[in-house]
CSV table of C-alpha atoms and ligand atoms in Angstrom, one decimal:
chain,number,residue,atom,x,y,z
A,331,MET,CA,-8.3,-9.7,-6.2
A,332,LYS,CA,-5.9,-7.9,-3.9
A,333,LEU,CA,-4.6,-4.5,-5.1
A,334,ALA,CA,-1.9,-2.2,-3.8
A,335,LEU,CA,-1.7,1.4,-5.0
A,336,VAL,CA,1.5,3.3,-4.3
A,337,GLY,CA,0.9,7.1,-4.1
A,338,THR,CA,-2.2,8.7,-2.6
A,339,GLY,CA,-2.7,11.6,-5.0
A,340,TYR,CA,-5.8,12.1,-7.1
A,341,VAL,CA,-5.3,9.0,-9.3
A,342,GLY,CA,-4.2,6.6,-6.5
A,343,LEU,CA,-7.0,7.5,-4.1
A,344,VAL,CA,-9.8,7.7,-6.6
A,345,SER,CA,-8.7,4.5,-8.2
A,346,GLY,CA,-8.3,2.8,-4.8
A,347,ALA,CA,-11.8,3.9,-3.6
A,348,CYS,CA,-13.4,2.9,-6.9
A,349,PHE,CA,-11.7,-0.5,-7.1
A,350,ALA,CA,-13.1,-1.1,-3.6
A,351,GLU,CA,-16.5,-0.1,-4.9
A,352,PHE,CA,-16.0,-2.9,-7.6
A,353,GLY,CA,-15.5,-5.3,-4.6
A,354,TYR,CA,-11.7,-5.6,-4.6
A,355,GLN,CA,-9.5,-5.3,-1.6
A,356,ALA,CA,-7.3,-2.2,-2.0
A,357,VAL,CA,-4.5,-0.9,0.1
A,358,CYS,CA,-3.3,2.7,-0.7
A,359,ILE,CA,0.2,3.4,0.3
A,360,ASP,CA,2.1,6.6,0.9
A,361,LYS,CA,5.3,7.7,2.7
A,362,ASP,CA,3.6,10.7,4.1
A,363,VAL,CA,2.6,9.6,7.6
A,364,SER,CA,0.2,12.4,8.4
A,365,ARG,CA,-1.6,12.0,5.1
A,366,ILE,CA,-2.1,8.3,5.8
A,367,GLU,CA,-3.2,9.0,9.4
A,368,ASN,CA,-5.8,11.4,8.1
A,369,LEU,CA,-7.0,9.0,5.4
A,370,LYS,CA,-7.3,6.2,8.1
A,371,SER,CA,-9.8,8.5,9.8
A,372,GLY,CA,-11.7,9.1,6.5
A,373,LYS,CA,-10.3,12.5,5.7
A,374,CYS,CA,-9.7,13.1,2.0
A,375,PRO,CA,-6.7,15.4,1.4
A,376,PHE,CA,-8.5,17.2,-1.5
A,377,TYR,CA,-12.0,18.3,-2.3
A,378,GLU,CA,-13.6,15.9,-4.7
A,379,PRO,CA,-17.4,15.4,-4.9
A,380,GLY,CA,-18.4,11.9,-3.6
A,381,MET,CA,-15.0,11.0,-2.2
A,382,ASP,CA,-15.8,11.4,1.5
A,383,ASN,CA,-18.8,9.0,1.1
A,384,LEU,CA,-16.8,6.4,-0.8
A,385,LEU,CA,-13.9,6.6,1.7
A,386,SER,CA,-16.2,6.2,4.7
A,387,LYS,CA,-18.2,3.4,3.0
A,388,HIS,CA,-15.1,1.2,2.2
A,389,LEU,CA,-13.1,2.1,5.3
A,390,LYS,CA,-15.8,1.5,7.8
A,391,ASP,CA,-18.6,-0.6,6.3
A,392,THR,CA,-17.1,-2.9,3.7
A,393,LYS,CA,-13.5,-2.6,5.1
A,394,LEU,CA,-12.3,-3.2,1.5
A,395,LEU,CA,-10.1,-0.1,1.6
A,396,SER,CA,-7.2,0.4,3.9
A,397,PHE,CA,-4.1,2.7,4.1
A,398,SER,CA,-0.5,2.0,5.0
A,399,THR,CA,2.9,3.7,5.0
A,400,SER,CA,4.6,0.3,4.5
A,401,LEU,CA,5.1,-0.6,0.9
A,402,SER,CA,6.7,-4.0,1.8
A,403,ASP,CA,3.7,-5.2,3.9
A,404,ALA,CA,1.1,-3.9,1.4
A,405,ILE,CA,2.6,-5.5,-1.7
A,406,SER,CA,3.5,-8.9,-0.2
A,407,ASP,CA,0.2,-10.5,-1.2
A,408,ALA,CA,-1.0,-8.1,-3.9
A,409,ASP,CA,-2.1,-9.5,-7.2
A,410,LEU,CA,-1.7,-6.1,-8.8
A,411,ILE,CA,0.6,-3.2,-7.7
A,412,PHE,CA,-0.3,0.2,-9.2
A,413,ILE,CA,2.2,3.0,-9.5
A,414,THR,CA,0.2,6.1,-8.9
A,415,VAL,CA,2.8,8.7,-7.8
A,416,GLY,CA,3.1,12.2,-9.2
A,417,THR,CA,5.2,13.0,-12.3
A,418,PRO,CA,5.6,16.8,-12.0
A,419,SER,CA,7.5,18.9,-14.5
A,420,LYS,CA,11.3,19.1,-13.8
A,421,ARG,CA,12.4,22.4,-12.4
A,422,LEU,CA,14.7,23.5,-15.2
A,423,ASP,CA,13.2,21.9,-18.2
A,424,ASP,CA,9.9,20.6,-19.6
A,425,GLU,CA,10.4,16.9,-19.1
A,426,ALA,CA,8.4,14.9,-16.6
A,427,ASP,CA,10.3,14.3,-13.4
A,428,LEU,CA,10.2,10.5,-12.9
A,429,LYS,CA,12.2,10.3,-9.6
A,430,TYR,CA,9.2,9.1,-7.6
A,431,VAL,CA,8.4,6.4,-10.3
A,432,TRP,CA,12.0,5.1,-10.2
A,433,SER,CA,12.0,5.0,-6.4
A,434,VAL,CA,8.8,3.1,-6.2
A,435,ALA,CA,10.0,0.6,-8.9
A,436,ASN,CA,13.1,0.0,-6.8
A,437,GLU,CA,11.1,-0.5,-3.7
A,438,ILE,CA,8.8,-3.0,-5.5
A,439,GLY,CA,11.8,-4.9,-6.8
A,440,LYS,CA,13.2,-5.2,-3.3
A,441,ASN,CA,10.0,-6.4,-1.7
A,442,ILE,CA,8.1,-8.4,-4.3
A,443,LYS,CA,7.5,-12.0,-3.0
A,444,LYS,CA,5.0,-13.5,-5.4
A,445,TYR,CA,3.9,-13.0,-9.0
A,446,SER,CA,2.2,-9.5,-9.4
A,447,VAL,CA,1.3,-7.3,-12.3
A,448,ILE,CA,2.9,-3.9,-11.9
A,449,VAL,CA,0.6,-1.3,-13.4
A,450,THR,CA,1.7,2.2,-14.3
A,451,LYS,CA,-1.2,4.5,-13.8
A,452,SER,CA,0.9,7.6,-13.3
A,453,THR,CA,1.2,9.7,-16.5
A,454,VAL,CA,4.6,8.7,-17.8
A,455,PRO,CA,6.4,9.4,-21.1
A,456,VAL,CA,6.8,6.6,-23.6
A,457,GLY,CA,9.5,4.1,-22.6
A,458,THR,CA,9.0,4.5,-18.9
A,459,SER,CA,7.2,1.1,-18.3
A,460,LYS,CA,10.1,-0.6,-20.1
A,461,GLU,CA,12.5,1.2,-17.8
A,462,ILE,CA,10.4,0.1,-14.8
A,463,LYS,CA,10.7,-3.5,-16.1
A,464,LYS,CA,14.5,-3.1,-16.2
A,465,ILE,CA,14.8,-1.7,-12.7
A,466,ILE,CA,12.6,-4.5,-11.2
A,467,GLY,CA,14.2,-7.1,-13.4
A,468,ASN,CA,17.6,-6.2,-12.0
A,469,LEU,CA,16.4,-7.1,-8.6
A,470,VAL,CA,14.2,-10.2,-9.1
A,471,SER,CA,13.5,-12.9,-11.7
A,472,ASP,CA,11.4,-11.8,-14.7
A,473,ASP,CA,8.9,-14.6,-13.9
A,474,LEU,CA,7.8,-12.8,-10.7
A,475,PHE,CA,6.2,-9.8,-12.5
A,476,ASP,CA,4.8,-8.3,-15.6
A,477,VAL,CA,4.7,-4.6,-16.4
A,478,VAL,CA,1.5,-3.0,-17.8
A,479,SER,CA,0.6,0.6,-18.8
A,480,ASN,CA,-3.0,1.5,-17.8
A,481,PRO,CA,-3.3,5.3,-18.1
A,482,GLU,CA,-6.1,7.1,-16.2
A,483,PHE,CA,-8.4,9.6,-17.9
A,484,LEU,CA,-10.3,10.9,-14.9
A,485,ARG,CA,-11.0,14.6,-14.5
A,486,GLU,CA,-10.8,16.4,-11.2
A,487,GLY,CA,-14.3,17.4,-10.1
A,488,SER,CA,-16.0,14.4,-11.8
A,489,ALA,CA,-13.3,11.8,-11.0
A,490,ILE,CA,-15.5,9.1,-9.5
A,491,ASP,CA,-18.0,9.3,-12.4
A,492,ASP,CA,-15.1,9.2,-14.9
A,493,PHE,CA,-13.7,6.1,-13.2
A,494,MET,CA,-17.0,4.3,-13.0
A,495,ARG,CA,-18.2,5.3,-16.4
A,496,PRO,CA,-15.2,5.9,-18.6
A,497,ASP,CA,-15.4,6.2,-22.4
A,498,ARG,CA,-12.7,3.6,-22.6
A,499,VAL,CA,-10.1,1.7,-20.6
A,500,VAL,CA,-6.6,1.5,-22.2
A,501,VAL,CA,-4.4,-1.5,-21.2
A,502,GLY,CA,-0.9,-1.8,-22.7
A,503,THR,CA,0.6,-5.2,-22.0
A,504,GLU,CA,3.5,-7.3,-23.2
A,505,ASN,CA,1.9,-10.8,-22.9
A,506,LYS,CA,-1.5,-12.6,-22.8
A,507,LYS,CA,-1.1,-13.5,-19.1
A,508,SER,CA,-1.1,-9.9,-17.8
A,509,GLU,CA,-3.7,-8.9,-20.5
A,510,LYS,CA,-6.0,-11.5,-19.1
A,511,ILE,CA,-5.5,-10.3,-15.5
A,512,MET,CA,-6.2,-6.7,-16.5
A,513,LYS,CA,-9.4,-7.7,-18.4
A,514,GLU,CA,-10.5,-9.6,-15.3
A,515,LEU,CA,-9.8,-6.5,-13.2
A,516,TYR,CA,-12.0,-4.3,-15.4
A,517,ARG,CA,-14.7,-6.9,-15.8
A,518,PRO,CA,-17.2,-4.8,-13.9
A,519,LEU,CA,-16.8,-2.1,-16.5
A,520,TYR,CA,-16.6,-4.5,-19.4
A,521,LEU,CA,-20.1,-5.8,-18.3
A,522,LYS,CA,-21.3,-2.3,-18.7
A,523,GLU,CA,-20.0,-2.4,-22.3
A,524,THR,CA,-17.1,-0.1,-21.7
A,525,PRO,CA,-14.6,-0.6,-24.5
A,526,VAL,CA,-11.4,-2.1,-23.1
A,527,PHE,CA,-8.6,-1.3,-25.5
A,528,SER,CA,-5.6,-3.7,-25.5
A,529,THR,CA,-2.4,-2.3,-27.0
A,530,SER,CA,1.3,-2.5,-26.6
A,531,VAL,CA,2.8,-0.8,-23.6
A,532,GLU,CA,4.3,2.1,-25.7
A,533,THR,CA,1.0,2.7,-27.5
A,534,ALA,CA,-0.8,3.0,-24.2
A,535,GLU,CA,1.7,5.5,-22.9
A,536,ILE,CA,1.4,7.6,-26.0
A,537,ILE,CA,-2.5,7.4,-25.9
A,538,LYS,CA,-2.5,9.2,-22.6
A,539,TYR,CA,-0.2,12.2,-23.7
A,540,ALA,CA,-1.9,12.4,-27.1
A,541,SER,CA,-5.3,12.6,-25.5
A,542,ASN,CA,-4.4,15.3,-23.1
A,543,SER,CA,-2.4,17.2,-25.7
A,544,PHE,CA,-5.3,17.0,-28.2
A,545,LEU,CA,-7.8,18.4,-25.7
A,546,ALA,CA,-5.4,21.2,-24.8
A,547,THR,CA,-5.0,21.9,-28.5
A,548,LYS,CA,-8.8,22.2,-28.9
A,549,ILE,CA,-8.8,24.7,-26.0
A,550,GLY,CA,-5.8,26.7,-27.3
A,551,PHE,CA,-7.4,26.8,-30.8
A,552,ILE,CA,-10.8,28.1,-29.7
A,553,ASN,CA,-9.1,30.7,-27.4
A,554,GLU,CA,-7.2,32.1,-30.4
A,555,VAL,CA,-10.4,32.1,-32.4
A,556,ALA,CA,-12.0,34.0,-29.5
A,557,ASP,CA,-9.4,36.7,-29.9
A,558,LEU,CA,-10.3,37.0,-33.6
A,559,CYS,CA,-14.0,37.1,-32.7
A,560,GLU,CA,-13.4,40.0,-30.4
A,561,ALA,CA,-11.4,41.8,-33.0
A,562,VAL,CA,-14.1,41.6,-35.6
A,563,GLY,CA,-17.3,41.6,-33.4
A,564,ALA,CA,-18.2,37.9,-33.9
A,565,ASN,CA,-19.4,35.5,-31.1
A,566,VAL,CA,-17.1,32.6,-30.2
A,567,GLN,CA,-19.9,30.7,-28.4
A,568,ASP,CA,-21.9,30.5,-31.6
A,569,VAL,CA,-18.7,29.6,-33.5
A,570,SER,CA,-18.1,26.7,-31.0
A,571,LYS,CA,-21.7,25.5,-31.1
A,572,ALA,CA,-21.8,25.4,-34.9
A,573,MET,CA,-18.4,23.8,-35.1
A,574,GLY,CA,-19.2,21.3,-32.4
A,575,ILE,CA,-22.3,20.0,-34.1
A,576,ASP,CA,-20.0,18.6,-36.8
A,577,GLN,CA,-19.4,15.2,-35.3
A,578,ARG,CA,-15.9,15.1,-36.7
A,579,ILE,CA,-15.1,18.0,-34.4
A,580,GLY,CA,-17.3,17.4,-31.4
A,581,SER,CA,-18.6,20.1,-29.0
A,582,LYS,CA,-16.6,19.3,-25.9
A,583,PHE,CA,-13.5,21.3,-24.9
A,584,LEU,CA,-14.4,24.2,-27.2
A,585,ASN,CA,-15.2,26.7,-24.4
A,586,ALA,CA,-13.0,29.7,-24.8
A,587,GLY,CA,-11.6,31.2,-21.6
A,588,PRO,CA,-8.5,32.4,-19.8
A,589,GLY,CA,-6.4,29.4,-20.8
A,590,TYR,CA,-6.2,25.8,-19.6
A,591,GLY,CA,-4.7,25.0,-16.2
A,592,GLY,CA,-4.5,22.2,-13.6
A,593,SER,CA,-2.0,19.6,-12.7
A,594,CYS,CA,-2.2,17.8,-16.0
A,595,PHE,CA,-2.6,19.7,-19.3
A,596,PRO,CA,0.2,22.3,-18.8
A,597,LYS,CA,2.8,19.7,-17.6
A,598,ASP,CA,1.7,16.9,-20.1
A,599,VAL,CA,1.7,19.2,-23.1
A,600,LYS,CA,5.3,20.2,-22.3
A,601,ALA,CA,6.4,16.7,-21.5
A,602,PHE,CA,4.9,15.3,-24.7
A,603,PHE,CA,6.8,17.8,-26.8
A,604,SER,CA,10.1,17.2,-24.9
A,605,THR,CA,9.8,13.4,-25.1
A,606,ALA,CA,9.3,13.6,-28.9
A,607,LYS,CA,12.3,15.9,-29.1
A,608,LYS,CA,14.5,13.1,-27.6
A,609,PHE,CA,13.4,10.9,-30.6
A,610,ASP,CA,14.2,13.8,-33.0
A,611,VAL,CA,10.5,14.3,-33.7
A,612,ASP,CA,9.2,17.9,-33.7
A,613,LEU,CA,5.7,18.1,-32.3
A,614,SER,CA,5.5,21.7,-33.4
A,615,ILE,CA,1.7,22.0,-33.0
A,616,ILE,CA,2.0,20.9,-29.4
A,617,ASN,CA,4.7,23.4,-28.8
A,618,ALA,CA,2.6,26.2,-30.3
A,619,VAL,CA,-0.3,25.2,-28.0
A,620,HIS,CA,1.9,25.5,-25.0
A,621,LYS,CA,3.3,28.9,-26.0
A,622,SER,CA,-0.2,30.2,-26.9
A,623,ASN,CA,-1.5,29.1,-23.5
A,624,GLN,CA,1.4,30.7,-21.7
A,625,ASN,CA,0.8,34.0,-23.5
A,626,ARG,CA,-2.9,34.0,-22.6
A,627,ILE,CA,-2.6,35.4,-19.1
A,628,GLU,CA,-0.9,38.6,-20.3
A,629,LYS,CA,-3.4,38.9,-23.2
A,630,VAL,CA,-6.4,38.6,-20.8
A,631,ALA,CA,-4.8,40.8,-18.3
A,632,ASN,CA,-4.2,43.5,-20.9
A,633,LYS,CA,-7.9,43.5,-21.8
A,634,ILE,CA,-8.7,44.3,-18.1
A,635,ILE,CA,-5.9,46.8,-17.9
A,636,ASN,CA,-7.3,48.6,-20.9
A,637,PHE,CA,-10.7,49.2,-19.2
A,638,VAL,CA,-9.8,49.5,-15.5
A,639,ASP,CA,-7.2,51.8,-14.0
A,640,ASN,CA,-4.6,50.3,-11.9
A,641,LYS,CA,-4.9,50.7,-8.1
A,642,SER,CA,-8.6,49.7,-8.6
A,643,VAL,CA,-10.3,47.0,-6.7
A,644,LEU,CA,-10.9,43.8,-8.8
A,645,SER,CA,-13.3,41.2,-7.4
A,646,PHE,CA,-12.2,37.8,-8.5
A,647,LEU,CA,-14.9,35.1,-8.4
A,648,GLY,CA,-13.3,31.7,-8.6
A,649,LEU,CA,-9.7,30.7,-7.9
A,650,SER,CA,-9.6,27.0,-8.6
A,651,PHE,CA,-8.4,25.9,-12.0
A,652,LYS,CA,-11.9,24.7,-12.8
A,653,PRO,CA,-15.1,24.2,-10.8
A,654,ASN,CA,-15.8,21.5,-8.3
A,655,THR,CA,-12.2,21.3,-7.1
A,656,ASP,CA,-10.0,23.0,-4.5
A,657,ASP,CA,-7.0,22.6,-6.7
A,658,ILE,CA,-5.3,25.8,-7.7
A,659,ARG,CA,-2.3,24.3,-9.5
A,660,GLU,CA,-1.6,26.3,-12.7
A,661,SER,CA,-5.0,28.0,-12.3
A,662,SER,CA,-5.5,30.7,-14.9
A,663,SER,CA,-7.7,32.7,-12.6
A,664,ILE,CA,-5.0,32.7,-9.9
A,665,LYS,CA,-2.2,33.5,-12.3
A,666,LEU,CA,-4.3,36.4,-13.7
A,667,ALA,CA,-5.1,37.7,-10.3
A,668,ASN,CA,-1.5,37.5,-9.2
A,669,TYR,CA,-0.3,39.2,-12.4
A,670,LEU,CA,-2.8,42.1,-11.9
A,671,SER,CA,-1.9,42.3,-8.2
A,672,GLN,CA,1.8,42.8,-9.2
A,673,LYS,CA,0.6,45.6,-11.5
A,674,GLY,CA,-0.9,47.4,-8.5
A,675,TYR,CA,-4.6,46.2,-8.6
A,676,LYS,CA,-6.2,45.3,-5.3
A,677,ILE,CA,-7.5,41.8,-5.5
A,678,ASN,CA,-10.6,40.9,-3.4
A,679,CYS,CA,-11.7,37.3,-4.0
A,680,PHE,CA,-14.0,34.4,-3.2
A,681,ASP,CA,-14.0,30.8,-4.2
A,682,PRO,CA,-16.3,28.1,-2.8
A,683,ALA,CA,-13.5,25.5,-2.2
A,684,ALA,CA,-10.1,26.8,-3.1
A,685,MET,CA,-9.5,29.7,-0.6
A,686,LYS,CA,-7.7,27.5,1.9
A,687,ASN,CA,-5.2,26.5,-0.7
A,688,ALA,CA,-4.9,30.0,-2.1
A,689,LYS,CA,-4.3,31.6,1.3
A,690,ILE,CA,-1.2,29.4,1.8
A,691,LYS,CA,0.4,30.8,-1.3
A,692,PHE,CA,-1.1,34.2,-1.9
A,693,ASP,CA,-1.1,36.7,0.9
A,694,ASN,CA,-1.4,39.5,-1.6
A,695,PHE,CA,-5.2,38.8,-2.1
A,696,ASN,CA,-8.0,39.7,0.3
A,697,TYR,CA,-10.3,36.8,1.0
A,698,TYR,CA,-14.1,37.1,1.5
A,699,ASN,CA,-16.8,34.6,2.6
A,700,SER,CA,-19.2,35.0,-0.3
A,701,ALA,CA,-19.3,36.3,-3.8
A,702,TYR,CA,-21.4,39.3,-2.6
A,703,GLU,CA,-18.9,40.3,0.1
A,704,ALA,CA,-16.0,40.0,-2.4
A,705,CYS,CA,-17.9,42.3,-4.8
A,706,ASN,CA,-18.4,45.1,-2.3
A,707,ASN,CA,-16.9,48.3,-3.5
A,708,ALA,CA,-15.4,46.7,-6.6
A,709,ASP,CA,-14.3,48.7,-9.6
A,710,ALA,CA,-14.7,45.5,-11.7
A,711,ILE,CA,-15.8,41.9,-11.2
A,712,VAL,CA,-13.8,39.1,-12.9
A,713,ILE,CA,-15.3,35.7,-13.1
A,714,GLY,CA,-12.3,33.4,-13.4
A,715,THR,CA,-13.8,30.0,-12.7
A,716,GLU,CA,-17.3,28.9,-13.7
A,717,TRP,CA,-18.6,27.5,-10.4
A,718,ASN,CA,-22.3,26.8,-10.6
A,719,GLU,CA,-23.0,29.1,-7.7
A,720,PHE,CA,-21.7,32.1,-9.8
A,721,ARG,CA,-24.2,31.3,-12.6
A,722,ALA,CA,-27.2,32.9,-10.9
A,723,LEU,CA,-25.8,35.7,-8.8
A,724,ASN,CA,-28.3,38.5,-8.0
A,725,PHE,CA,-26.7,41.2,-10.1
A,726,TYR,CA,-29.5,43.7,-9.1
A,727,GLU,CA,-28.2,43.4,-5.5
A,728,ILE,CA,-24.6,43.4,-6.7
A,729,SER,CA,-25.2,46.6,-8.8
A,730,LYS,CA,-26.0,48.4,-5.5
A,731,ILE,CA,-22.8,47.5,-3.7
A,732,VAL,CA,-20.1,47.8,-6.4
A,733,LYS,CA,-18.3,51.1,-7.1
A,734,MET,CA,-18.2,50.6,-10.9
A,735,LYS,CA,-20.5,48.4,-12.9
A,736,LYS,CA,-18.0,46.4,-14.9
A,737,ILE,CA,-17.8,42.7,-15.4
A,738,PHE,CA,-15.2,40.5,-17.1
A,739,ASP,CA,-16.9,37.2,-17.6
A,740,LEU,CA,-13.9,35.1,-18.6
A,741,ARG,CA,-15.8,31.9,-18.8
A,742,ASN,CA,-18.9,33.2,-20.7
A,743,ILE,CA,-21.4,32.1,-18.1
A,744,TYR,CA,-23.7,35.1,-18.5
A,745,ASP,CA,-25.7,36.6,-21.3
A,746,GLY,CA,-24.2,40.1,-21.6
A,747,SER,CA,-27.4,41.8,-22.6
A,748,GLU,CA,-29.1,41.0,-19.3
A,749,LEU,CA,-26.3,42.6,-17.3
A,750,GLU,CA,-26.1,45.5,-19.6
A,751,ARG,CA,-29.8,46.2,-18.8
A,752,LEU,CA,-28.7,46.6,-15.2
A,753,GLY,CA,-26.2,49.1,-16.3
A,754,PHE,CA,-23.1,46.9,-16.3
A,755,GLU,CA,-20.4,47.2,-18.9
A,756,TYR,CA,-20.0,43.5,-19.9
A,757,TYR,CA,-16.9,41.9,-21.4
A,758,GLY,CA,-17.1,38.2,-22.2
A,759,THR,CA,-14.4,36.1,-23.9
A,760,GLY,CA,-14.6,36.3,-27.7
A,761,LYS,CA,-17.9,38.0,-27.9
B,865,LIG,C1,-7.5,16.4,-17.6
B,865,LIG,C2,-8.3,15.5,-18.6
B,865,LIG,O1,-9.5,16.0,-19.0
B,865,LIG,C3,-8.5,14.1,-18.0
B,865,LIG,O2,-9.1,13.2,-19.0
B,865,LIG,C4,-7.2,13.5,-17.6
B,865,LIG,O3,-7.3,12.2,-17.0
B,865,LIG,C5,-6.5,14.4,-16.6
B,865,LIG,O4,-6.3,15.7,-17.2
B,865,LIG,C6,-5.2,13.9,-16.2
B,865,LIG,O5,-4.3,13.7,-17.0
B,865,LIG,O6,-5.1,13.4,-15.0
B,865,LIG,P1,-8.4,17.8,-15.5
B,865,LIG,O7,-7.0,18.4,-15.5
B,865,LIG,O8,-9.0,17.3,-14.2
B,865,LIG,O9,-8.4,16.6,-16.5
B,865,LIG,O10,-9.3,18.9,-16.0
B,865,LIG,P2,-10.1,19.3,-17.4
B,865,LIG,O11,-11.6,19.2,-17.1
B,865,LIG,O12,-9.6,18.5,-18.5
B,865,LIG,O13,-9.7,20.8,-17.6
B,865,LIG,C7,-8.4,21.3,-17.8
B,865,LIG,C8,-8.3,22.7,-18.0
B,865,LIG,O14,-8.9,23.1,-19.3
B,865,LIG,C9,-9.1,23.6,-17.0
B,865,LIG,O15,-8.3,24.7,-16.6
B,865,LIG,C10,-10.3,24.0,-17.7
B,865,LIG,O16,-10.9,25.2,-17.3
B,865,LIG,C11,-9.8,24.2,-19.1
B,865,LIG,N1,-10.9,24.0,-20.2
B,865,LIG,C12,-11.5,22.9,-20.3
B,865,LIG,C13,-11.2,25.1,-20.9
B,865,LIG,O17,-10.6,26.2,-20.8
B,865,LIG,N2,-12.1,25.0,-21.9
B,865,LIG,C14,-12.8,23.9,-22.1
B,865,LIG,O18,-13.7,23.8,-23.0
B,865,LIG,C15,-12.5,22.8,-21.3
């Protein structure tokens, strides 16, 4: 099978490289010339464990993966064309901005030569795939294509594993012909007994937003429970554990912290709410989750402000929105650091992967080469992202270099009593 993937962001590149791993020929297309040039020489534009190896294997050894800036060349003999462009939030409202999707649909319509399945993998509001069908259908005969919704559920930091071993594959189709082709595409996973879930196009589109919004709801919920735990002296980690053992609830995504971030949850929660509004449906729970998450930064900041004077030095450990990524989009740690910087605190920071990205946007932080260097002279340490390398820091050594022994462990990666024995004042989240 020959595949073309339009858009070399997370979803497009990881999917392209993993499809090549399945043995398919995949061309990844992007308008961005320098991005494509870098990719041709095996340079991944983002940090993702395993991606460099996969790129190099399929670019150089198997030659199943290639890159191009020409959509017309790449799609001319493709059996499946994936739309994997970004769908950011619009500037002035909460809706998803679909301008890249429309533009790709137009280009496909102008260049399609033989029957292809057009697969939407970008996260798009319900109704988008139908609209794509209209756009292409206005340019070519309906016999030349089918439109399918095949949302992606991969997480940054474990994207390859999520693609190769997903809990399920969702395929929304309008007819048996395209459903059969999609089943064939995912046969390597089907053989590993991955459930392939066939639905209508609209259902598939909603599954994606409902899944992300539900996970965001779990996080928002436990974060508010954490606030109550703090107020009454309970421990949210024990609450989560005991709740999570109940299989109806499940233990995942019940870790309290500084609020969810990243390029998906914040924008998808907003877009889900605003799509429903267009159909006169009030997703009030989703709206509350969004507001609660927005308020979280100020709440967490106030906790720090209450215990540390402004103009103090705060050592921020972790800037990415979660571990194993260099992505700082909507990162709670960065938002918090920036908020406190505006209030007069001096921010010294370290992150194992995200400093390059942070430096471009935040010249109000001081960047250091290690957690220890960043902690030098600190009035308080703030653990904003739970990178593994922060889980076993030598706090005996750190206690000798900080000015004040205070630690805000926003991700609950330490047992407070151990640090208290070294003389630290320890503040976790919800405990
Ligand atoms: C999320 C979903 O998990 C993926 O299934 C989905 O495919 C992806 O969005 C997408 O739509 O493309 P991702 O944004 O990579 O993946 O990150 P998550 O691991 O879901 O974490 C999102 C945020 O929630 C992070 O800021 C993380 O720190 C926070 N989080 C997560 C918590 O605060 N507590 C938790 O228990 C779990």
